[in-house]
CSV table of C-alpha atoms in Angstrom, one decimal:
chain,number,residue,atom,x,y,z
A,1041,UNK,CA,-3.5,19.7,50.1
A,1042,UNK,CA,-0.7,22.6,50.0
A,1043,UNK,CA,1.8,22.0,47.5
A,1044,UNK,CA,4.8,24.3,46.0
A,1045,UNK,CA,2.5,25.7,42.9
A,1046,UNK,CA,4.3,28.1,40.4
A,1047,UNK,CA,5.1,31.6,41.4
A,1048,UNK,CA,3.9,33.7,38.6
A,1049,UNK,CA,0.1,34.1,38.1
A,1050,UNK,CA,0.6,33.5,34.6
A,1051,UNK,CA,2.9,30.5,35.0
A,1052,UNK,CA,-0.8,28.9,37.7
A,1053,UNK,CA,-2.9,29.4,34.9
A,1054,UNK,CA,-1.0,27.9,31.4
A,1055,UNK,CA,-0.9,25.2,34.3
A,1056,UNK,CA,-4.2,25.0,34.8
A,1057,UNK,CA,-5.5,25.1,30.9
A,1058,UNK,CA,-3.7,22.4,30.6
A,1059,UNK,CA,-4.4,19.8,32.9
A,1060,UNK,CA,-8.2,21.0,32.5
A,1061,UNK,CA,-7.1,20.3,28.6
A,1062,UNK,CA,-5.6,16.9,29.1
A,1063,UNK,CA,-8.4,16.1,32.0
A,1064,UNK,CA,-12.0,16.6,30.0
A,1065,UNK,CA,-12.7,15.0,26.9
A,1066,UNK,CA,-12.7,17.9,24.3
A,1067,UNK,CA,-9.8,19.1,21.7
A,1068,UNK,CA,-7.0,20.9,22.3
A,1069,UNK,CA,-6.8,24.5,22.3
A,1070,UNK,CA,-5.2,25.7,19.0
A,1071,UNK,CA,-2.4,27.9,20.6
A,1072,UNK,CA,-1.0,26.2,23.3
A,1073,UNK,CA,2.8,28.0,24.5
A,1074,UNK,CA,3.2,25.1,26.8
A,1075,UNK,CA,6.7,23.5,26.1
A,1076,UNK,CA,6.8,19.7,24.4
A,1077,UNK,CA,7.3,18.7,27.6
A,1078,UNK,CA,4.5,19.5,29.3
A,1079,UNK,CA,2.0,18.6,25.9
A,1080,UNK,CA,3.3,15.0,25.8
A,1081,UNK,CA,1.3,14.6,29.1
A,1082,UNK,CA,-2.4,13.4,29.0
A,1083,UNK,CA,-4.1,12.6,31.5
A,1084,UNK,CA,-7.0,9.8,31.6
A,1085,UNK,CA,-9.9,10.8,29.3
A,1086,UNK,CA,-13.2,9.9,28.6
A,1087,UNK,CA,-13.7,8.3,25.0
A,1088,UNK,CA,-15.2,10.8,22.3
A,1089,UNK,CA,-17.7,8.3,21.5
A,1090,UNK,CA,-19.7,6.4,24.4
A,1091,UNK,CA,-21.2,3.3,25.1
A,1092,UNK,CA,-24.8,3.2,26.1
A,1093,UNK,CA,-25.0,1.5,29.5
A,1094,UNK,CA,-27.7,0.4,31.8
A,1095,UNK,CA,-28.8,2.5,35.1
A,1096,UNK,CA,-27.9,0.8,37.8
A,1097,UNK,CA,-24.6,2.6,38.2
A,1098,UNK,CA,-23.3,1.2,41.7
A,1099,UNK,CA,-23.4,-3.1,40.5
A,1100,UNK,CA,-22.9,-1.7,37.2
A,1101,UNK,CA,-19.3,-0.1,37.9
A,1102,UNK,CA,-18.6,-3.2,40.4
A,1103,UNK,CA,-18.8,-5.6,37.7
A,1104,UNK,CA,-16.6,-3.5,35.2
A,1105,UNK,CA,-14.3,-2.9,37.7
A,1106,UNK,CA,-13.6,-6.6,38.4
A,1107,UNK,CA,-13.3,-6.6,34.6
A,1108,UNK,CA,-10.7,-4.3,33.5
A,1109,UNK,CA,-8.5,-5.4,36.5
A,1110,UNK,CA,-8.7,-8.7,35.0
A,1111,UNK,CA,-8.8,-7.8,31.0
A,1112,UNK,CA,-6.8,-10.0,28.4
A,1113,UNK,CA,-5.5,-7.4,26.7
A,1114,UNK,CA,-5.5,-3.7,26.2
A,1115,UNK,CA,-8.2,-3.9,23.4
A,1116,UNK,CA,-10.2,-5.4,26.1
A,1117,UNK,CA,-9.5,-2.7,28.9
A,1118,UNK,CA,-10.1,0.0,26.5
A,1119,UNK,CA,-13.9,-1.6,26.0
A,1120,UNK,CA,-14.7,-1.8,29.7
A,1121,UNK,CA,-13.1,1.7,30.4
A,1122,UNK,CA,-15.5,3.1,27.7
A,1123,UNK,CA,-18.5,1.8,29.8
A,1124,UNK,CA,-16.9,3.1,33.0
A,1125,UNK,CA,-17.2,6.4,31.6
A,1126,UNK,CA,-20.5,6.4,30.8
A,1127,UNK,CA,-21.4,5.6,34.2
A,1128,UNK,CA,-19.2,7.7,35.3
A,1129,UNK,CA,-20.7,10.7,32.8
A,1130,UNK,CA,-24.2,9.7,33.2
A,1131,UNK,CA,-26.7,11.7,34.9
A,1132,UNK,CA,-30.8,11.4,35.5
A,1133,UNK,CA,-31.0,15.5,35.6
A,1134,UNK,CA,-31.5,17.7,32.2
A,1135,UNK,CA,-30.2,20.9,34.2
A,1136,UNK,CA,-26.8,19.5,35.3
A,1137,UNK,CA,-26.0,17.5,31.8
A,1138,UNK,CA,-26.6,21.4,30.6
A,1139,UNK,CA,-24.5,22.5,33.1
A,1140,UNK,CA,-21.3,20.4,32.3
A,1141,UNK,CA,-22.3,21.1,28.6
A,1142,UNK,CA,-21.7,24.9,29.0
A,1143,UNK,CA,-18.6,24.4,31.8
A,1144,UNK,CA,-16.8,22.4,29.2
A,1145,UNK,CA,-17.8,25.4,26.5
A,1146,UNK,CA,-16.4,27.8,28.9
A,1147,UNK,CA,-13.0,25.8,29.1
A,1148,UNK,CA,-13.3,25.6,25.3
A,1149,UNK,CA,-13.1,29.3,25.7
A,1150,UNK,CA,-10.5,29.6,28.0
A,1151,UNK,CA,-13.1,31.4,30.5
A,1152,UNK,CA,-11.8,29.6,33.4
A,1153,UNK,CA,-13.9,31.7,36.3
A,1154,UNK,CA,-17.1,31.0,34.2
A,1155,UNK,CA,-16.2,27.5,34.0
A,1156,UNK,CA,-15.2,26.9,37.9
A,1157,UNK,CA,-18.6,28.9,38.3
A,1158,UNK,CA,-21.0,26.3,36.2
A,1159,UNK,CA,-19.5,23.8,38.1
A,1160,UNK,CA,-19.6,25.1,41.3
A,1161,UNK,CA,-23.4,24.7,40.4
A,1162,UNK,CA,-22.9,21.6,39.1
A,1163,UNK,CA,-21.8,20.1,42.6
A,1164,UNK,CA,-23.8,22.2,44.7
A,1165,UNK,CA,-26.6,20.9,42.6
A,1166,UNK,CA,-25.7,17.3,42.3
A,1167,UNK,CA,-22.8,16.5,45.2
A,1168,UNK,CA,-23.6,13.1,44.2
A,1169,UNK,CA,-22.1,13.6,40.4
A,1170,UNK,CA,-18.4,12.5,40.3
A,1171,UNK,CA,-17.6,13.5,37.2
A,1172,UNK,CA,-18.6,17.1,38.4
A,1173,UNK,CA,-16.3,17.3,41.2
A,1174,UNK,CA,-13.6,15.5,39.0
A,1175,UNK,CA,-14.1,18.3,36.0
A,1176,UNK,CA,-13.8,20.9,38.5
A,1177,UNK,CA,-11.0,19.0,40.5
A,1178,UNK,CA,-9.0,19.9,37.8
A,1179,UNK,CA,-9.7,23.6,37.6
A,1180,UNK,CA,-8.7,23.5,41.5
A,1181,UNK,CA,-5.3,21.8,41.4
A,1182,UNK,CA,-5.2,19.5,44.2
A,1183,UNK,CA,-8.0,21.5,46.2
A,1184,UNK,CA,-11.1,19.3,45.6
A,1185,UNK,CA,-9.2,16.3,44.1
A,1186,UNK,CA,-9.9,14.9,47.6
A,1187,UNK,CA,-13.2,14.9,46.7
A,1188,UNK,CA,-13.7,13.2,43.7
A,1189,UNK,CA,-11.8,10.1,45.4
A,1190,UNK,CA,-13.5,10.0,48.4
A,1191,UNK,CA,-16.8,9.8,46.4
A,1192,UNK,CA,-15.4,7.4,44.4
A,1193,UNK,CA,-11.8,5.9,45.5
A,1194,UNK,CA,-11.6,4.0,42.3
A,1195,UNK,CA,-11.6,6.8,39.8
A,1196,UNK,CA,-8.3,5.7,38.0
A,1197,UNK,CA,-9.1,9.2,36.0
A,1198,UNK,CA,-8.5,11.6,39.2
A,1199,UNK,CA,-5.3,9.0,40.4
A,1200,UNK,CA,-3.9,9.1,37.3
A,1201,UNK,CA,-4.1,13.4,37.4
A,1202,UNK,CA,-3.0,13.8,40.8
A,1203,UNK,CA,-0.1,11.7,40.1
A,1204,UNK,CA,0.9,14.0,37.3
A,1205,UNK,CA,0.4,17.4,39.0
A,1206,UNK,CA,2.3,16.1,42.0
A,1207,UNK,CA,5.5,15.0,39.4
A,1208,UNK,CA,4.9,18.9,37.8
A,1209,UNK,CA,5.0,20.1,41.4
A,1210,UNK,CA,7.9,18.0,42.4
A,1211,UNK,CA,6.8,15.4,44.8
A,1212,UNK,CA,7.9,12.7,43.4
A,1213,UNK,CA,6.9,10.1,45.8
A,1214,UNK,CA,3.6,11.1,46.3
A,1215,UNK,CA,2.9,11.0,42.8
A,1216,UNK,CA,4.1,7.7,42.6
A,1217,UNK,CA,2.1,6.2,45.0
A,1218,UNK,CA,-1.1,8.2,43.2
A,1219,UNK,CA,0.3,6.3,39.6
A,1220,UNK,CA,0.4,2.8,41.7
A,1221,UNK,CA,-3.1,3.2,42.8
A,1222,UNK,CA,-4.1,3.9,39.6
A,1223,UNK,CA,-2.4,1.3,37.5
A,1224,UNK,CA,-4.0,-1.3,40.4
A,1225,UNK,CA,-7.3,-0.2,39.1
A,1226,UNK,CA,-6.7,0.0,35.4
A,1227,UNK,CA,-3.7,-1.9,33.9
A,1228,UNK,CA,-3.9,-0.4,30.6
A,1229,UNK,CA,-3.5,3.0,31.4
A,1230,UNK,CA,-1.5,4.7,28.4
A,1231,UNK,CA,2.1,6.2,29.6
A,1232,UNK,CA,1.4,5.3,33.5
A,1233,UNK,CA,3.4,2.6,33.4
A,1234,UNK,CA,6.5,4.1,32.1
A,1235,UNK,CA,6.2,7.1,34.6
A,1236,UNK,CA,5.9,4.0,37.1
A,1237,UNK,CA,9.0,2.9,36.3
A,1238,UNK,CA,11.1,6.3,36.0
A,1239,UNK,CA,9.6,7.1,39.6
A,1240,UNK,CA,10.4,3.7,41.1
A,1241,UNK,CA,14.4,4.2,39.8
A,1242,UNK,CA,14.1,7.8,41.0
A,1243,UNK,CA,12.1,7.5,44.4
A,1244,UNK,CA,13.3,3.9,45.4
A,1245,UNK,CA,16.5,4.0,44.3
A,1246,UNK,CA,17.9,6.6,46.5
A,1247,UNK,CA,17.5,7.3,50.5
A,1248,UNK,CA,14.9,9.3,51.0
């Protein structure tokens, strides 16, 4: 998935921090140069505090999908995306919940090559674990992005992300057709909608 990434070394990884930043559910890092610009952008984040939800992950996450596309209201969406999450984050094996514990450390940290590292182990260990392609997805750009949707095509998280890195990387189009497919999962994505419609008057509204 070659794209036209930043020039300077330094200017790939303040990149990097912080769409790993915006991506993974932690705090963010005290000193962060990044222009306004580039802060105002978060991407789609798992809740602080989690439901608990039942094991059977694959009717599970078909019935809650079939639920937020049809929620009332935002309040309501919010609730069922909570639960998707916890599917999403859940995992039957101690090792790789300790893994994903010390990866997200490691980005605390800003040790990025320890971090791509844990979750290189994390995949390797688990390929069946979304949410450990999707953390490391964002370490990799675009790389393995690929692979978090083909595991799971529905992951309004990793839509929602590529969308945004292909807007930083200037591909407009493409990341509006990422922010459509999200928004067709989850409605009540926060600031999608708006970059929706900027992109539609800037994409559709000239020849391309």
């Amino acid at each position: 998935m070659a794209l036209r990434f930043p020039t300077a070394r330094n200017g790939r990884t303040a990149l990097v921090l912080a769409v790993t930043m915006a991506m993974a559910p932690m705090p963010a890092f005290a000193q962060d140069p990044g222009p306004p610009a580039k802060q105002q952008k978060k991407l789609p984040e798992a809740p602080s505090k989690l439901p608990k939800v039942g094991a059977d992950r694959t009717r599970g996450l078909d019935f809650l999908f079939g639920a937020l596309k049809v929620a009332p209201d935002e309040a309501s969406a919010k609730h069922v995306e909570a639960r998707i999450w916890a599917l999403w984050l859940q995992t039957p094996s101690d090792t790789t919940a300790l893994l994903m514990l010390r990866a997200k450390a490691a980005m605390d940290a800003q040790q990025i090559e320890v971090a791509l590292k844990l979750l290189d182990a994390v995949v390797k260990l688990r390929p069946d674990y979304v949410e450990g392609w999707n953390r490391r997805a964002t370490l990799y750009y675009l790389q393995n992005d690929e692979q978090v949707l083909i595991r799971e095509p529905r992951h309004f998280g990793a839509l929602a992300g590529l969308g945004m890195i292909m807007q930083d990387l200037g591909d407009e189009k493409r990341a509006l057709d990422a922010f459509r497919k999200a928004l067709a999962i989850n409605p009540y994505l926060d600031k999608v909608p708006e970059l929706v419609k900027t992109l539609t008057e800037k994409v559709e509204g000239r020849d391309i």
